[in-house]
Short mmCIF file of C-alpha atoms in Angstrom, two decimals:
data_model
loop_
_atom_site.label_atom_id
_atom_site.label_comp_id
_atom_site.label_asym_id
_atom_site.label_seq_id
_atom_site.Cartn_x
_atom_site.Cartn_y
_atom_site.Cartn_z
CA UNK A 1 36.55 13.51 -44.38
CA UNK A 2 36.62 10.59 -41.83
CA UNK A 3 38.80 12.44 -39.55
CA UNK A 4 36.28 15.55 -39.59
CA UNK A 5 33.54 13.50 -39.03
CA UNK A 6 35.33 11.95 -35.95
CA UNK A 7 36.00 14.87 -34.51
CA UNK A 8 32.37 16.53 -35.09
CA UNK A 9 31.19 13.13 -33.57
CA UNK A 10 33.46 13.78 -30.67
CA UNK A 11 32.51 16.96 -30.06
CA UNK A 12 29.06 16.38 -29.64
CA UNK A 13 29.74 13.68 -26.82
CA UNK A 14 31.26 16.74 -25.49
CA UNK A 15 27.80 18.56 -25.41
CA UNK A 16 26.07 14.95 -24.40
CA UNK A 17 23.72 15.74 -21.66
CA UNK A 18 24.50 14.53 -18.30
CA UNK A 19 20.84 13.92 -17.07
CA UNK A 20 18.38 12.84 -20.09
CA UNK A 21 22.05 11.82 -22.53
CA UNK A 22 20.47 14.07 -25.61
CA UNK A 23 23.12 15.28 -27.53
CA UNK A 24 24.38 19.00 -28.93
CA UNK A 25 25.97 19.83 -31.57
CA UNK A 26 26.89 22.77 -29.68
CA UNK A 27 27.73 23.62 -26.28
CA UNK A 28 25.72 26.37 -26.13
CA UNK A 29 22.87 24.52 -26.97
CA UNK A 30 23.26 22.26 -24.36
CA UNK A 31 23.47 24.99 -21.85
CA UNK A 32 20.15 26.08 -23.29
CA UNK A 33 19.16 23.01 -22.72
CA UNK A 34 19.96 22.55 -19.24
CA UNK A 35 18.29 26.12 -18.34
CA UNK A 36 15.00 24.61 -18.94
CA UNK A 37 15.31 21.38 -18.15
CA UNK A 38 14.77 21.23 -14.72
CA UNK A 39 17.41 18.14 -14.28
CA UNK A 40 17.62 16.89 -10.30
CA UNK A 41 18.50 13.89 -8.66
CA UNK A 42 14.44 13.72 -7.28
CA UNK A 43 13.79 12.78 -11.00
CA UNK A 44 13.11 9.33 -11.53
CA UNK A 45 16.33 7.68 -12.73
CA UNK A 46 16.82 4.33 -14.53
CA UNK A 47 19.10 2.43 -12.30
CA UNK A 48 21.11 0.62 -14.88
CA UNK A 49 22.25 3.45 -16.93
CA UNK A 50 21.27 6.62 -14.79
CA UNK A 51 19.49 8.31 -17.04
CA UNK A 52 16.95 11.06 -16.02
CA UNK A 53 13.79 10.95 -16.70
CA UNK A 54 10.96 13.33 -15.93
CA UNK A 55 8.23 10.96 -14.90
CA UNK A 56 8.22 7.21 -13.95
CA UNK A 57 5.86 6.91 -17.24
CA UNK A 58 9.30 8.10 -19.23
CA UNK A 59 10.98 5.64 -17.00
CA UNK A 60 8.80 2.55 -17.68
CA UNK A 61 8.93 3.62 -21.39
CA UNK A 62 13.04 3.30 -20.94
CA UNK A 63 12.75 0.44 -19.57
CA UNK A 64 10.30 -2.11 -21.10
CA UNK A 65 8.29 0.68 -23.81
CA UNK A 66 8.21 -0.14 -27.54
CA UNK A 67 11.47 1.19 -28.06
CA UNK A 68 13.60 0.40 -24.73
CA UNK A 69 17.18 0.76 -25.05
CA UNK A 70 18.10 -3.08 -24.94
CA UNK A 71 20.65 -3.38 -22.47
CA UNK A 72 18.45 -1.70 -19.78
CA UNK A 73 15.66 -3.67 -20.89
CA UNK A 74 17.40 -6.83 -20.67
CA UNK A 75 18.37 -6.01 -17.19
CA UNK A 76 15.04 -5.08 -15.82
CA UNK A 77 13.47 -7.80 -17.45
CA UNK A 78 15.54 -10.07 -14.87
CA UNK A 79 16.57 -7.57 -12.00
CA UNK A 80 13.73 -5.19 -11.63
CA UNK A 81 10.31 -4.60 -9.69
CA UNK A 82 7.76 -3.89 -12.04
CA UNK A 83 6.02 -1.39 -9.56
CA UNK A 84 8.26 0.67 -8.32
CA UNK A 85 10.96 0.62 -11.28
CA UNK A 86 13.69 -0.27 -8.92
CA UNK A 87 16.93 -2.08 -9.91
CA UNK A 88 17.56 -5.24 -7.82
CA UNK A 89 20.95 -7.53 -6.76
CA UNK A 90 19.45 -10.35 -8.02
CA UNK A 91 16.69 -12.27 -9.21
CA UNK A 92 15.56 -13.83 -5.96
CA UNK A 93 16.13 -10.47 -4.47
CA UNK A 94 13.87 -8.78 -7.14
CA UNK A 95 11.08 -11.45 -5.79
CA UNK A 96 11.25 -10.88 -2.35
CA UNK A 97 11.12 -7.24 -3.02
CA UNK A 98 8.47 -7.02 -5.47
CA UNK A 99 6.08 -9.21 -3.33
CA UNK A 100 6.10 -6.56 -0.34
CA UNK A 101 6.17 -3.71 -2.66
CA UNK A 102 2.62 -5.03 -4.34
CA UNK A 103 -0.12 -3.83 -2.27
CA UNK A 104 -3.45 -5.83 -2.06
CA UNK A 105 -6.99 -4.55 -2.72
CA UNK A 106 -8.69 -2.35 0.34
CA UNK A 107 -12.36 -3.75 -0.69
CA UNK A 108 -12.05 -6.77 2.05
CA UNK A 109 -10.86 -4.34 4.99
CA UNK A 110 -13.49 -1.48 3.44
CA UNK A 111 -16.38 -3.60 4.75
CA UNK A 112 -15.29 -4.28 8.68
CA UNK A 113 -14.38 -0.50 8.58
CA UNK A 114 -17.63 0.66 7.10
CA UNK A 115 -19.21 -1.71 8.79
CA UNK A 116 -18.01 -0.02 12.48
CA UNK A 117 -19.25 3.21 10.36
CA UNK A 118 -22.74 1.73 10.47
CA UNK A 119 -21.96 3.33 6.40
CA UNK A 120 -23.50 6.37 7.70
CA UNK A 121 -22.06 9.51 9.17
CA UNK A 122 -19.29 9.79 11.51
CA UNK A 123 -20.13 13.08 11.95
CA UNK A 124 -17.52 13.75 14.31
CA UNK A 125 -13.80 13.95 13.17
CA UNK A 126 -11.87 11.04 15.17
CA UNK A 127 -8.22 11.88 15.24
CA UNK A 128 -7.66 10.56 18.85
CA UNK A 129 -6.96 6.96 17.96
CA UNK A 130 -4.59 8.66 15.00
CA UNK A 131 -2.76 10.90 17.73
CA UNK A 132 -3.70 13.95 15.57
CA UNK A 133 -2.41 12.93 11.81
CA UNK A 134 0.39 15.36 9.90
CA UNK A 135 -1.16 14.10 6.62
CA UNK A 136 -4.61 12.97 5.37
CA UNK A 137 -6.21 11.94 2.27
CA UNK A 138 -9.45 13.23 0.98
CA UNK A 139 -12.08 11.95 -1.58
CA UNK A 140 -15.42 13.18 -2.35
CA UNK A 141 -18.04 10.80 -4.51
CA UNK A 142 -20.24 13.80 -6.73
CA UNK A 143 -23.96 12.89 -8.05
CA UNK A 144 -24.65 15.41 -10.72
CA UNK A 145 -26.74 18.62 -10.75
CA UNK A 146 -28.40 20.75 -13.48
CA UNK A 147 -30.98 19.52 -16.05
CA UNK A 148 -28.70 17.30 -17.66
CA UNK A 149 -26.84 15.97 -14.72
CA UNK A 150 -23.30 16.97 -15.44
CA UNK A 151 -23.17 19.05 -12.75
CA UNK A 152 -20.66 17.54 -9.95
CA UNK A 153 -21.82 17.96 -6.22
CA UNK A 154 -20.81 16.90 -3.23
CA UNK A 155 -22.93 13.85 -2.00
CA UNK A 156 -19.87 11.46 0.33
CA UNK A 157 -16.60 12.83 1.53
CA UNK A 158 -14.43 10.65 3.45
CA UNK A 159 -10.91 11.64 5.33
CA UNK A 160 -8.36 8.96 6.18
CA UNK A 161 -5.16 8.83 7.83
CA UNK A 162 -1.67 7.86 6.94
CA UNK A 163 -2.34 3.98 8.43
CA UNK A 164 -5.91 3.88 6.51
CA UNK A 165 -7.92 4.82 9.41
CA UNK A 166 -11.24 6.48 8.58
CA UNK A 167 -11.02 9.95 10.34
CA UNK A 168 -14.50 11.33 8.97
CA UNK A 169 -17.09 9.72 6.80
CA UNK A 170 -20.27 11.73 5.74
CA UNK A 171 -22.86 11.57 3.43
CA UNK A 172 -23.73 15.29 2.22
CA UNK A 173 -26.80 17.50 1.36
CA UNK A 174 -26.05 19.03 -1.83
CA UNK A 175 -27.45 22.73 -2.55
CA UNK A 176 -28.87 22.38 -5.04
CA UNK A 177 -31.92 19.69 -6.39
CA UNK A 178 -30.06 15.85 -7.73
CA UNK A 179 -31.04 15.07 -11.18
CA UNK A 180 -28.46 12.53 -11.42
CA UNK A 181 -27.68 10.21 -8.59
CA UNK A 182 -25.30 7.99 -10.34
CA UNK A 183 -25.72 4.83 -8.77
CA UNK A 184 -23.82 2.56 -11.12
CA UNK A 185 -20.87 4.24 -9.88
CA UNK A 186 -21.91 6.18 -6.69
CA UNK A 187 -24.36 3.78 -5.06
CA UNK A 188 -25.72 6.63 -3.54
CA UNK A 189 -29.58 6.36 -3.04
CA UNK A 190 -31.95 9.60 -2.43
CA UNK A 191 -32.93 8.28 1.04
CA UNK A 192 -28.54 8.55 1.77
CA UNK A 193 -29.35 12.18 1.27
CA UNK A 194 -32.36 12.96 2.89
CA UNK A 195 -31.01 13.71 6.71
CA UNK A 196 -27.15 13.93 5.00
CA UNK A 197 -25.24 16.67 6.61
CA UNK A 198 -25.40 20.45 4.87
CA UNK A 199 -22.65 20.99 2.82
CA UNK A 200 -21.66 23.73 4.39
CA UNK A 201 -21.70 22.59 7.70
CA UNK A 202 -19.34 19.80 6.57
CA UNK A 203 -17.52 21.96 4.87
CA UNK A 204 -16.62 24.11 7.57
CA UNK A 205 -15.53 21.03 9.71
CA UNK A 206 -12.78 20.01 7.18
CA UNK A 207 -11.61 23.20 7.03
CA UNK A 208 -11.04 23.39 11.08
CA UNK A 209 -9.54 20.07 10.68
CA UNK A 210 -6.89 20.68 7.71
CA UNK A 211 -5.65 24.24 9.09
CA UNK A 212 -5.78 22.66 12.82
CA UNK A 213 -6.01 26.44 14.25
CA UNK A 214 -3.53 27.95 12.17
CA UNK A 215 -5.16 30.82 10.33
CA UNK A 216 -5.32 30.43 6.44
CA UNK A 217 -2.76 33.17 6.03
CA UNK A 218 -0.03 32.04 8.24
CA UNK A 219 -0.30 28.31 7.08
CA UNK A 220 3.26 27.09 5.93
CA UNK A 221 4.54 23.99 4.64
CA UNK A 222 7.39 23.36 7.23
CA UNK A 223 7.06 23.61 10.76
CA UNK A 224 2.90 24.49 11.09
CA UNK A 225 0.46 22.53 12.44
CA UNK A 226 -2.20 22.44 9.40
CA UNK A 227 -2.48 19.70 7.48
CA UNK A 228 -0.70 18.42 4.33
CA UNK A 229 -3.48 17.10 2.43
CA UNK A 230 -3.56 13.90 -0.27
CA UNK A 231 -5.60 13.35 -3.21
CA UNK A 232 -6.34 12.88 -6.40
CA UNK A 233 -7.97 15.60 -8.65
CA UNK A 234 -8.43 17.70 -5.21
CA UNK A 235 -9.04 20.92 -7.41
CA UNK A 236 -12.69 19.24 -7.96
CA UNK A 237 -12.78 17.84 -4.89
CA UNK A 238 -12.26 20.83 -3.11
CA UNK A 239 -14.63 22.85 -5.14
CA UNK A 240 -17.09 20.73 -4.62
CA UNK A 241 -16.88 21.08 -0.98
CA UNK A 242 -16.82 24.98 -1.88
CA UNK A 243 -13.43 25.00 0.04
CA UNK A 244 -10.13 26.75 -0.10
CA UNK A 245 -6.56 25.65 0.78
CA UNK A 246 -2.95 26.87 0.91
CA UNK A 247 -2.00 25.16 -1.98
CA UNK A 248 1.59 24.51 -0.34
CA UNK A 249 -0.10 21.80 1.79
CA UNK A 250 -1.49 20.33 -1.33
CA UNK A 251 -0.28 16.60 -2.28
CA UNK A 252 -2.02 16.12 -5.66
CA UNK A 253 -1.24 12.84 -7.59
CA UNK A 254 -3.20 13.68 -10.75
CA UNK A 255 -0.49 16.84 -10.92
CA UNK A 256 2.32 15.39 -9.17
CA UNK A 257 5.32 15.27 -12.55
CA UNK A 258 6.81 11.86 -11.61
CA UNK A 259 2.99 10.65 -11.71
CA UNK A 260 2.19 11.96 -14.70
CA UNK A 261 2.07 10.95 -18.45
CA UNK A 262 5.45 11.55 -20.50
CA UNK A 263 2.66 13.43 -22.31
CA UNK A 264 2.39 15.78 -19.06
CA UNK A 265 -1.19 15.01 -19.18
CA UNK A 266 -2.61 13.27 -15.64
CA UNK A 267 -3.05 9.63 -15.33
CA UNK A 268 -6.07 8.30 -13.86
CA UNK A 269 -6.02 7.20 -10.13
CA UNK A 270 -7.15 3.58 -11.54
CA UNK A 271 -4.47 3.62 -13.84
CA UNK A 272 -1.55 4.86 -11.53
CA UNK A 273 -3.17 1.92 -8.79
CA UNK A 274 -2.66 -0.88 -10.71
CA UNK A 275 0.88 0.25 -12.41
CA UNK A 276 2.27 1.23 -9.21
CA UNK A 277 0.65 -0.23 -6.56
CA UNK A 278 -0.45 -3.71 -8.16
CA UNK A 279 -4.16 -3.61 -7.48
CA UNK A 280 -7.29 -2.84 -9.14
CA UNK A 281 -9.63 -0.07 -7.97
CA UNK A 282 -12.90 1.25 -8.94
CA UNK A 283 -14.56 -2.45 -9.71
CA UNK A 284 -18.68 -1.88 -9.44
CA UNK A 285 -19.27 0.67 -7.12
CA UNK A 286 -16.84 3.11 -6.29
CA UNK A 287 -15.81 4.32 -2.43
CA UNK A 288 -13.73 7.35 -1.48
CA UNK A 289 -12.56 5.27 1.12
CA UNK A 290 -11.01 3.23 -1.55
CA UNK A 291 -9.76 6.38 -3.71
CA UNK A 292 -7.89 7.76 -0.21
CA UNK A 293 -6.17 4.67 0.68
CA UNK A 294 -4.76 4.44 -3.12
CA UNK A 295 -3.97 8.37 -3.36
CA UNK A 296 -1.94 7.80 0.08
CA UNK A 297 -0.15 4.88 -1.04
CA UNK A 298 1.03 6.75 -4.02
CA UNK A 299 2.31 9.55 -1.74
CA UNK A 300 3.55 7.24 0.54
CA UNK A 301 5.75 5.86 -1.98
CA UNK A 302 6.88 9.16 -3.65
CA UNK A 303 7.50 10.56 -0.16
CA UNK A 304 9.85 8.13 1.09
CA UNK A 305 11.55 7.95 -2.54
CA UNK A 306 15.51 8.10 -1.42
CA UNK A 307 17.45 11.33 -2.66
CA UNK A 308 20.26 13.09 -2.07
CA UNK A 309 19.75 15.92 0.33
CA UNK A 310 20.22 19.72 -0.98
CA UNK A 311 20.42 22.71 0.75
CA UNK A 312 18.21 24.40 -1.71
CA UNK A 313 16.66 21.53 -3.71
CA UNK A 314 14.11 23.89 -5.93
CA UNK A 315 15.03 26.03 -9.02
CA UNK A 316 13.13 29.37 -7.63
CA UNK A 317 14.91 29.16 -4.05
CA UNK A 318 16.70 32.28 -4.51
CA UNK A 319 20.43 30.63 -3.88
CA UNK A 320 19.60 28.80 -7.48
CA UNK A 321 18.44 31.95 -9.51
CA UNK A 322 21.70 32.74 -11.15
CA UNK A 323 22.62 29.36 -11.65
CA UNK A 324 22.42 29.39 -15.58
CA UNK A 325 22.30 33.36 -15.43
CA UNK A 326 23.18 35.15 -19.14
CA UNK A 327 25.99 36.54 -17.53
CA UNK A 328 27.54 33.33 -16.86
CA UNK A 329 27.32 32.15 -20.11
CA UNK A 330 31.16 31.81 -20.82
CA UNK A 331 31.51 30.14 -17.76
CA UNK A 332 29.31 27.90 -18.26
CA UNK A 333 30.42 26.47 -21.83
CA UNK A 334 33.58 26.05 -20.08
CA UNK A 335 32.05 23.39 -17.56
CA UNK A 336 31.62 20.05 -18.37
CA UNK A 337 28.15 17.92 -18.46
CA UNK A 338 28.38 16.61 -15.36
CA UNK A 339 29.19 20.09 -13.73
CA UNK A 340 26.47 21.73 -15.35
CA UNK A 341 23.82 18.91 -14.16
CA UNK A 342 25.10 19.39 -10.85
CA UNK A 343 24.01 22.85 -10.92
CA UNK A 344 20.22 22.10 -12.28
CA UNK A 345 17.63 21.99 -9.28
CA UNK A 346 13.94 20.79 -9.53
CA UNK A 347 10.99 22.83 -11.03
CA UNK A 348 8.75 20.68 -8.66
CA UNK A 349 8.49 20.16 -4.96
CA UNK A 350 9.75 16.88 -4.42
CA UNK A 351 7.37 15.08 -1.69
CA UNK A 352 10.56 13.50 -0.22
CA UNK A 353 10.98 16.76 1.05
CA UNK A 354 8.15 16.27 3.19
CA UNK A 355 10.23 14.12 5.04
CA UNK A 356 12.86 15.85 5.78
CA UNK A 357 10.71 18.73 7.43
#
């Protein structure tokens, strides 16, 4: 009995996942397991034990959650930056790190900047000081519409560049009649409105400015000279603004799946500011200036996120297809863990890729 139950147990540290460690007590469940689990090195990865996890929620969870495995826990606890997860030499090391990797609240630069804004329109976009930016982050503040108020629109939109520079700051004329102005949060007064600029003129503005003369249907992620665009939640943002966008220029953080919730459900931008960044946003009133400069910190980070180069780092590049084909499947029980993990690719576009372009 004891020797049967050894070699069971055995066997299933045979079919012991190489990426998340979950155990099979087959190998051709694990190879199941492995075609749909998107494994990758540009998953976050606890640095003490290597395992993967799919977001840095999952990580943080591994690491210091309710139920941490210990020895990782202990580790961290003395060794690692509590913002960006990272394992350090030492603890002196961990302090010097984790006091450049907090970021401090925008709110005391917002009002110089605003200030040279006159917090009214710069109706023209200023990229010359910017030499002409590769990415920008967008925000929109919405008052509401309809007789209840619920109704987003489009009332501030302001465009920033990667070093925080306000490219284009406008107040906007909604469409339609405000029932709603939502001051608490907006501070936006009717008389803001009154001479704002039409929606759709402003809208047709951005759009010249994101595609940068490259035509909609030619726009590409690599090599093109639109615009990779930052934000968070830009699905509303963007259809508030009544504007479309190649969605492979897109840099979302409410749908980026390292930002997300092990839940796969989007975190706030507050929440993923403070956890990551080490600051608080969205105190009083709230400014899109303040929601770029967070969303472009996050991508920042992500972006420059070190990982092992690929040829073809995605799942649905067609070199990866038959990776864990059906017809393979003999083949693959053959292969051990680690050979099958090095064959998984990522179901995600990893932003460090943006880097590499």
């Amino acid at each position: 009995m004891d020797y049967r139950l050894s070699m069971e147990s055995s066997e299933t540290l045979r079919n012991k996942c190489g990426g998340c460690y979950r155990q099979f007590n087959k190998k051709e469940h694990l190879v199941e397991h492995m075609r749909i689990s998107y494994h990758s090195v540009h998953e976050p990865i606890c640095g003490i034990c290597n395992k993967h996890c799919r977001s840095f929620d999952s990580l943080r969870e591994h690491l210091i959650g309710p139920l941490p495995k210990q020895e990782c826990k202990n580790i961290f606890s003395i060794c690692g930056c509590r913002f960006c997860l990272t394992i350090l030499e030492s603890p002196n090391a961990r302090r010097i790190h984790q006091e450049r990797c907090q970021f401090s609240n925008v709110n005391s630069g917002l009002t110089s900047r605003m200030a040279a804004l006159g917090l009214r329109d710069n109706a023209i976009i200023d990229y010359t000081s910017s030499r002409s930016p590769r990415v920008v982050a967008l925000s929109c503040k919405m008052v509401g519409g309809g007789s209840d108020g619920s109704l987003d629109l489009c009332a501030r939109v302001c465009i920033t560049d990667e070093s925080e520079n306000v490219v284009f700051h406008t107040y906007v004329k909604p469409t339609m009649p405000v029932t709603n102005y939502r001051y608490q949060t907006t501070g936006i007064r009717p008389e803001n409105l009154r001479d704002a600029m039409p929606l759709k003129h402003a809208q047709r503005k951005i759009q010249e400015f994101l595609c940068n003369g490259e035509p909609m249907w030619k726009i590409r992620p690599r090599n093109g000279k639109a615009r990779i665009l930052v934000g968070h939640g830009l699905d509303n943002h963007l259809d508030s603004l009544q504007l479309e966008y190649s969605s492979s220029m897109i840099r979302d953080t409410a749908e980026y799946p390292p930002l997300m919730k092990s839940s796969k459900l989007s975190n706030s931008l507050k929440y993923l500011t403070q956890a990551y960044l080490g600051y608080d946003i969205h105190v009083g009133i709230q400014d899109p200036y303040e929601d770029c400069v967070a969303a472009m910190r996050l991508y920042t980070r992500m972006r420059y996120q070190k990982h092992r180069i690929e040829a073809y780092p995605l799942a649905s590049d067609p070199q990866n297809r038959n990776n864990y084909g059906a017809w393979r499947q003999n083949e693959l029980e053959r292969m051990s863990p680690e050979e099958l993990l090095d064959l998984s690719r990522s179901d995600y576009y990893c932003w460090c890729l943006d880097s590499v372009s």
